[in-house]
XYZ file of C-alpha atoms in Angstrom:
291
model
C 17.877 31.982 -15.488
C 14.664 34.058 -15.476
C 11.628 33.185 -13.379
C 9.557 32.790 -16.538
C 12.025 30.279 -17.963
C 12.054 28.314 -14.689
C 8.252 28.126 -14.750
C 8.373 26.944 -18.349
C 10.952 24.253 -17.583
C 8.955 23.098 -14.548
C 5.741 22.942 -16.583
C 7.455 20.618 -19.074
C 8.285 18.052 -16.401
C 6.173 14.945 -15.886
C 4.240 14.641 -12.628
C 6.881 12.247 -11.239
C 9.677 14.648 -12.182
C 7.801 17.536 -10.557
C 7.563 15.570 -7.308
C 11.293 14.859 -7.500
C 12.034 18.562 -8.044
C 9.846 19.562 -5.080
C 11.414 16.970 -2.775
C 14.937 18.037 -3.723
C 14.060 21.722 -3.310
C 12.529 21.115 0.132
C 15.625 19.170 1.225
C 18.036 21.886 0.072
C 16.034 24.820 1.454
C 15.483 23.118 4.808
C 19.183 22.273 5.152
C 20.276 25.809 4.210
C 17.795 27.608 6.468
C 18.603 25.317 9.391
C 22.342 25.908 8.961
C 22.289 29.645 8.250
C 19.853 30.486 11.042
C 21.626 28.258 13.551
C 18.528 26.148 14.189
C 18.652 22.628 15.579
C 18.202 19.861 13.016
C 14.535 19.210 13.793
C 13.349 22.807 14.233
C 11.615 23.007 10.856
C 10.909 19.331 10.198
C 8.927 18.817 13.409
C 6.109 20.996 12.037
C 5.676 18.709 9.048
C 6.678 15.212 10.216
C 3.989 12.693 11.150
C 4.018 12.127 14.927
C 3.202 8.716 16.366
C 0.675 10.001 18.928
C -2.908 10.610 17.779
C -3.201 13.647 20.062
C -0.173 15.252 18.402
C -1.452 14.326 14.953
C -4.793 16.045 15.596
C -2.900 19.288 16.235
C -1.127 19.036 12.860
C -3.383 17.006 10.546
C -1.548 18.286 7.451
C 1.359 16.059 8.447
C -0.412 13.000 6.977
C 0.775 14.368 3.596
C 3.600 16.833 4.363
C 5.779 14.206 6.059
C 6.465 12.760 2.604
C 8.356 15.874 1.446
C 11.060 15.668 4.119
C 13.968 13.231 4.321
C 16.453 12.201 6.965
C 19.544 12.496 4.795
C 20.937 12.704 1.282
C 20.873 8.926 0.702
C 17.324 8.623 2.023
C 16.304 11.251 -0.536
C 18.463 9.829 -3.331
C 17.103 6.272 -3.293
C 13.510 7.408 -2.947
C 13.846 9.741 -5.932
C 15.627 7.124 -8.068
C 12.805 4.645 -7.431
C 10.176 7.314 -8.079
C 11.800 8.292 -11.378
C 11.917 4.791 -12.868
C 8.588 3.505 -11.534
C 6.977 6.827 -12.466
C 8.175 6.524 -16.080
C 6.552 3.108 -16.439
C 3.353 4.293 -14.743
C 3.024 7.406 -16.913
C 3.454 5.319 -20.072
C 0.229 3.570 -19.066
C -1.824 6.304 -17.414
C -2.007 10.056 -17.067
C -1.043 12.535 -14.381
C -4.309 12.376 -12.442
C -4.142 8.652 -11.803
C -0.449 8.873 -10.940
C -1.120 11.569 -8.346
C -4.015 9.550 -6.932
C -1.868 6.443 -6.430
C 1.108 8.377 -5.050
C -0.723 10.521 -2.512
C -3.152 7.789 -1.462
C -0.038 5.669 -0.882
C 1.439 8.449 1.272
C -1.775 8.649 3.307
C -2.100 4.860 3.614
C 1.518 4.570 4.771
C 0.961 7.302 7.346
C -2.180 5.636 8.695
C -0.442 2.254 9.014
C 2.379 3.983 10.910
C -0.062 5.727 13.281
C -2.114 2.596 13.937
C 0.936 0.385 14.441
C 2.545 2.678 17.000
C -0.696 2.932 18.964
C -1.731 -0.732 18.809
C 1.349 -2.956 19.043
C 2.974 -3.140 22.524
C 6.474 -3.329 21.001
C 6.214 0.316 19.921
C 4.509 1.875 22.950
C 7.687 3.204 24.571
C 9.243 4.307 21.278
C 9.634 8.030 20.629
C 9.643 8.550 16.873
C 8.054 10.312 13.919
C 7.675 9.526 10.220
C 9.282 11.353 7.291
C 10.115 10.382 3.716
C 8.385 9.739 0.383
C 8.848 5.958 0.588
C 5.162 5.075 1.104
C 4.080 6.992 -2.002
C 6.999 5.685 -4.053
C 6.263 2.105 -2.979
C 2.584 2.549 -3.879
C 3.505 3.561 -7.441
C 6.048 0.743 -7.780
C 3.735 -1.993 -6.483
C 0.862 -0.650 -8.595
C 2.995 -1.100 -11.717
C 4.223 -4.532 -10.582
C 0.615 -5.627 -10.029
C -0.911 -4.113 -13.154
C 1.670 -5.502 -15.609
C 3.341 -8.271 -13.530
C 4.866 -10.127 -16.476
C 6.482 -7.059 -18.027
C 10.259 -7.491 -18.030
C 12.659 -4.668 -17.206
C 16.422 -4.488 -17.502
C 18.180 -4.812 -14.147
C 21.944 -4.465 -14.499
C 22.839 -7.225 -16.995
C 19.671 -9.328 -17.057
C 15.906 -8.996 -17.513
C 13.495 -9.569 -14.658
C 9.711 -9.557 -14.416
C 8.154 -6.719 -12.468
C 6.292 -8.958 -10.052
C 9.615 -10.421 -8.858
C 10.789 -6.903 -8.007
C 7.545 -6.099 -6.186
C 7.642 -9.323 -4.190
C 11.296 -8.721 -3.242
C 10.595 -5.156 -2.042
C 7.696 -6.283 0.163
C 9.670 -9.251 1.543
C 12.625 -7.036 2.486
C 10.350 -4.636 4.365
C 8.690 -7.492 6.250
C 12.061 -8.954 7.278
C 13.437 -5.594 8.410
C 10.565 -4.581 10.707
C 11.992 -6.405 13.768
C 15.628 -6.198 12.651
C 16.212 -2.509 12.020
C 15.922 0.767 13.829
C 13.346 1.982 11.326
C 10.331 -0.234 11.955
C 7.948 2.687 11.429
C 9.386 3.407 8.006
C 9.051 -0.200 6.875
C 5.464 -0.340 8.155
C 4.690 2.790 6.144
C 6.244 1.153 3.056
C 3.901 -1.803 3.505
C 0.924 0.536 3.839
C 1.855 2.149 0.532
C 2.455 -1.263 -1.063
C -0.992 -2.473 0.030
C -2.616 0.620 -1.452
C -0.768 0.186 -4.749
C -1.708 -3.494 -4.959
C -5.406 -2.976 -4.173
C -5.644 0.019 -6.522
C -4.184 -1.944 -9.445
C -6.296 -5.037 -8.798
C -9.488 -2.993 -8.649
C -8.540 -1.047 -11.775
C -8.063 -4.316 -13.656
C -11.663 -5.098 -12.668
C -12.825 -1.740 -14.016
C -13.097 0.126 -10.699
C -11.008 3.245 -10.015
C -10.887 3.482 -6.210
C -9.033 6.802 -6.391
C -11.629 8.625 -8.478
C -13.312 10.245 -5.469
C -9.952 11.317 -4.045
C -9.011 12.842 -7.405
C -12.242 14.839 -7.535
C -11.677 16.021 -3.962
C -8.160 17.260 -4.682
C -9.311 19.007 -7.848
C -12.033 20.796 -5.891
C -9.499 21.736 -3.210
C -7.073 23.097 -5.801
C -9.883 25.143 -7.300
C -10.030 27.302 -4.182
C -6.447 28.441 -4.788
C -6.815 29.298 -8.434
C -8.063 32.597 -9.697
C -11.223 32.475 -11.657
C -10.547 32.814 -15.310
C -11.873 35.950 -16.954
C -15.010 35.249 -18.876
C -14.672 35.655 -22.592
C -16.864 38.364 -24.160
C -20.202 37.131 -25.403
C -20.487 36.558 -29.103
C -23.129 35.302 -31.434
C -22.593 31.861 -32.934
C -24.695 30.504 -35.780
C -25.160 26.769 -36.001
C -26.698 24.433 -38.473
C -29.932 23.194 -36.901
C -29.645 19.859 -38.709
C -26.224 19.094 -37.324
C -25.475 17.410 -34.005
C -22.054 18.827 -32.991
C -21.557 16.331 -30.168
C -22.085 13.169 -32.156
C -18.657 13.059 -33.811
C -16.887 14.126 -30.601
C -18.609 11.415 -28.595
C -17.906 8.825 -31.265
C -14.207 9.744 -31.430
C -13.910 9.667 -27.634
C -15.563 6.247 -27.371
C -13.432 4.873 -30.213
C -10.250 6.163 -28.555
C -11.221 4.656 -25.184
C -11.960 1.275 -26.778
C -8.524 1.287 -28.366
C -6.879 2.209 -25.031
C -8.764 -0.585 -23.246
C -7.692 -3.068 -25.923
C -4.024 -2.078 -25.581
C -4.124 -2.231 -21.764
C -5.714 -5.664 -21.956
C -2.909 -6.782 -24.248
C -0.320 -5.458 -21.780
C -1.908 -7.279 -18.835
C -1.818 -10.562 -20.756
C 1.453 -10.377 -22.678
C 3.475 -7.496 -21.226
C 4.373 -4.034 -22.477
C 7.000 -5.298 -24.915
C 4.325 -7.185 -26.864
C 2.986 -3.865 -28.163
C 3.898 -2.554 -31.585
C 5.643 0.816 -31.801
C 2.406 2.393 -33.055
C 0.517 1.056 -30.036
C 3.222 2.339 -27.676
C 3.118 5.778 -29.284
C -0.680 5.875 -29.160
C -0.741 4.868 -25.479
C 1.937 7.421 -24.560
C 0.054 10.237 -26.328
C -3.234 9.175 -24.717
C -1.611 9.249 -21.285
C -0.332 12.801 -21.903
C -3.825 13.951 -22.948
C -5.519 12.674 -19.773
């Protein structure tokens, strides 16, 4: 398969699917390089995992994000990606790529911060030598966001339907129970950090406040440094009708579209996604793609 075709196929993926592809690629490449070069298991991962000590974290601050792209085993990766795929599909039916990325990566950061604080505050963890890896905090943030934003939406689970808020509550409860009863307390604490971020984000968005807007603008500015400046198009003369306001129709159409989106989202929050007509579902899906 040519490089151009691979780029085309990758570009067609949703943002959740792109994250899955990157996580799988990182897992495979890391495993192959470690094996072929005869490295120890942690030789590569230790440069990207999130250490528990603040002094170590200061020396590799990128790890507050990069830890989420590495996994401890095939099943760790598998379950995280399965959850990301299904929760991501629901999320992206409601919102666009930008908001999805905001929730996911803010969840990763929140989970990492909870891990760092916990292992430097609680006496039970002082003598523990550990580090954090895995996408679970970001995945949990997306899942809990969806469960909070449309709590009464029912999804098919095996042979019966269940409301999303039941799933969210179960996930959080399991993590709370497992903190003292498993060998992965740090991971469960990170999950809860991501869950808290997802919950707060959704609640604030329902009130009309997007708490991730600043983060989104920051990441866009950061990405701009790594993109080549587009070549300026040659100047050309354009004649316009002086009596016509070209922005009026555009602004009107944009406002009308946003009002319709708000109305549909309000209907979802009250009655669930399945209460929408097929036309409303199609309109919302297309609007999410255009964002």
